[in-house]
Amino acid sequence: MIPAHWKFPAALRSIVRRLPEGPPAQLAALALNGALRAGLLSRAALAPLEGKSFCLEASDAGARVRLQYGERGFRVYSRSGITDFTLRATLADYARLALRREDPDTLFFNRRLAIEGDTELGLVAKNALDAVDWSKLPKIGVRARFR
């Protein structure tokens, strides 16, 4: 369970902001590609994102990962410059999405999931998150808890 009052520790923000983006971006790409292979994410739903770059930003941690989607799946976006769109939320809200405690529409309409840049592409990504078939996720017997 993720309490509504949970916040990323402010003391860690200055440290996280200095860390390189590459390793967490690589991890995010691996996780998203695993979700594609497992059938959790629909390639058809993601088709409008092909060749596009995006940023996932954790607003409270000061962290971001930049990725690109293509015919081979997700990969780290290593070019300098602005991505096509950004999805921004707190780490707790990203965890709530992943654990299915909140849906993307609720977070979006409560202004806890923000889309910047090409909002049409951002909405495609938000809708793809909303369409994840979590029943295909294998049960691993691990519970995530936030206190």
XYZ file of C-alpha atoms in Angstrom:
147
model
C 0.000 0.000 0.000
C 1.234 3.501 -0.839
C 0.002 6.121 1.601
C -1.239 9.349 0.037
C 1.145 11.360 2.209
C 4.327 9.520 1.093
C 6.890 11.920 -0.350
C 10.334 11.441 -1.819
C 12.894 12.535 0.812
C 13.977 16.088 -0.011
C 17.511 15.382 1.222
C 17.957 12.774 -1.511
C 16.721 15.031 -4.325
C 20.022 16.897 -4.688
C 21.862 13.565 -4.913
C 19.466 11.994 -7.435
C 19.601 15.080 -9.667
C 23.381 14.613 -10.038
C 23.223 10.941 -11.030
C 23.676 10.026 -14.712
C 20.482 9.424 -16.663
C 21.807 6.445 -18.624
C 21.512 3.537 -16.158
C 17.898 4.235 -15.069
C 16.928 4.901 -18.708
C 18.427 1.550 -19.712
C 16.484 -0.138 -16.907
C 13.244 1.578 -17.994
C 13.800 0.469 -21.604
C 14.396 -3.131 -20.453
C 11.229 -3.093 -18.324
C 9.085 -1.628 -21.101
C 10.480 -4.095 -23.652
C 9.726 -6.912 -21.211
C 6.155 -5.618 -20.968
C 5.950 -5.655 -24.777
C 7.228 -9.252 -24.964
C 4.836 -10.356 -22.220
C 1.897 -8.818 -24.065
C 1.200 -6.265 -21.322
C 1.664 -3.377 -23.759
C 0.031 -3.378 -27.157
C 2.251 -2.628 -30.168
C -0.872 -1.472 -32.019
C -1.670 1.060 -29.285
C 1.938 2.294 -29.375
C 2.135 2.567 -33.186
C 1.708 6.385 -33.230
C 4.810 6.637 -31.015
C 7.088 4.906 -33.530
C 10.183 7.019 -34.097
C 9.171 9.426 -31.335
C 11.100 10.282 -28.199
C 9.694 10.919 -24.762
C 10.733 11.714 -21.236
C 9.424 10.131 -18.038
C 10.084 12.582 -15.242
C 9.741 12.024 -11.504
C 8.981 15.550 -10.376
C 9.648 14.992 -6.684
C 12.966 13.180 -7.160
C 14.349 15.451 -9.850
C 14.994 12.398 -12.020
C 14.166 11.702 -15.637
C 14.689 9.065 -18.285
C 14.499 9.758 -21.982
C 13.448 6.955 -24.314
C 12.499 6.389 -27.924
C 10.050 3.867 -29.339
C 10.651 2.095 -32.643
C 10.008 -1.143 -34.483
C 12.428 -2.966 -32.158
C 10.791 -1.561 -29.043
C 12.087 0.951 -26.537
C 15.640 2.242 -26.351
C 17.508 4.976 -24.543
C 17.201 8.323 -26.307
C 20.735 9.650 -26.248
C 20.469 12.740 -28.431
C 20.687 16.097 -26.788
C 17.683 18.349 -27.043
C 14.016 18.203 -26.312
C 11.937 15.042 -26.602
C 8.571 14.946 -28.392
C 6.655 14.818 -25.106
C 7.120 14.448 -21.363
C 5.042 12.529 -18.826
C 5.567 13.948 -15.335
C 4.401 12.545 -11.998
C 5.808 11.851 -8.550
C 7.605 8.580 -7.848
C 4.709 7.530 -5.612
C 2.219 8.141 -8.435
C 4.348 6.147 -10.904
C 4.403 3.338 -8.309
C 0.620 3.614 -7.912
C 0.271 3.256 -11.689
C 2.565 0.235 -11.793
C 0.803 -1.431 -8.867
C -2.621 -0.630 -10.353
C -3.642 1.446 -7.325
C -4.490 4.386 -9.618
C -5.350 4.594 -13.273
C -3.730 7.104 -15.636
C -7.015 8.934 -16.309
C -7.569 9.627 -12.609
C -4.027 10.927 -12.179
C -4.292 12.992 -15.371
C -7.611 14.626 -14.509
C -6.427 15.282 -10.931
C -3.341 16.987 -12.418
C -0.976 14.477 -10.861
C 0.121 13.141 -14.257
C 1.164 15.975 -16.540
C 1.799 15.875 -20.272
C 4.046 18.457 -21.900
C 5.130 18.859 -25.492
C 3.095 16.990 -28.120
C 0.011 16.326 -26.006
C -1.558 14.101 -28.666
C 1.406 11.711 -28.408
C 1.329 12.028 -24.617
C -2.312 10.980 -24.625
C -1.415 7.963 -26.798
C 1.128 6.957 -24.135
C -1.352 7.610 -21.302
C -3.996 5.522 -23.071
C -1.475 2.717 -23.691
C -0.760 2.705 -19.930
C -4.469 2.552 -19.253
C -4.847 -0.419 -21.622
C -2.133 -2.555 -19.979
C -3.413 -6.102 -19.541
C -2.156 -6.731 -16.014
C -3.699 -10.213 -15.980
C -0.810 -11.338 -18.225
C 1.748 -10.376 -15.593
C 3.235 -13.480 -13.993
C 2.712 -13.801 -10.259
C 6.081 -13.653 -8.508
C 4.988 -13.586 -4.887
C 6.581 -10.242 -4.029
C 4.624 -7.402 -2.485
C 5.751 -3.813 -2.827
C 5.100 -1.731 0.268
C 5.655 1.947 0.829
C 5.544 3.398 4.297
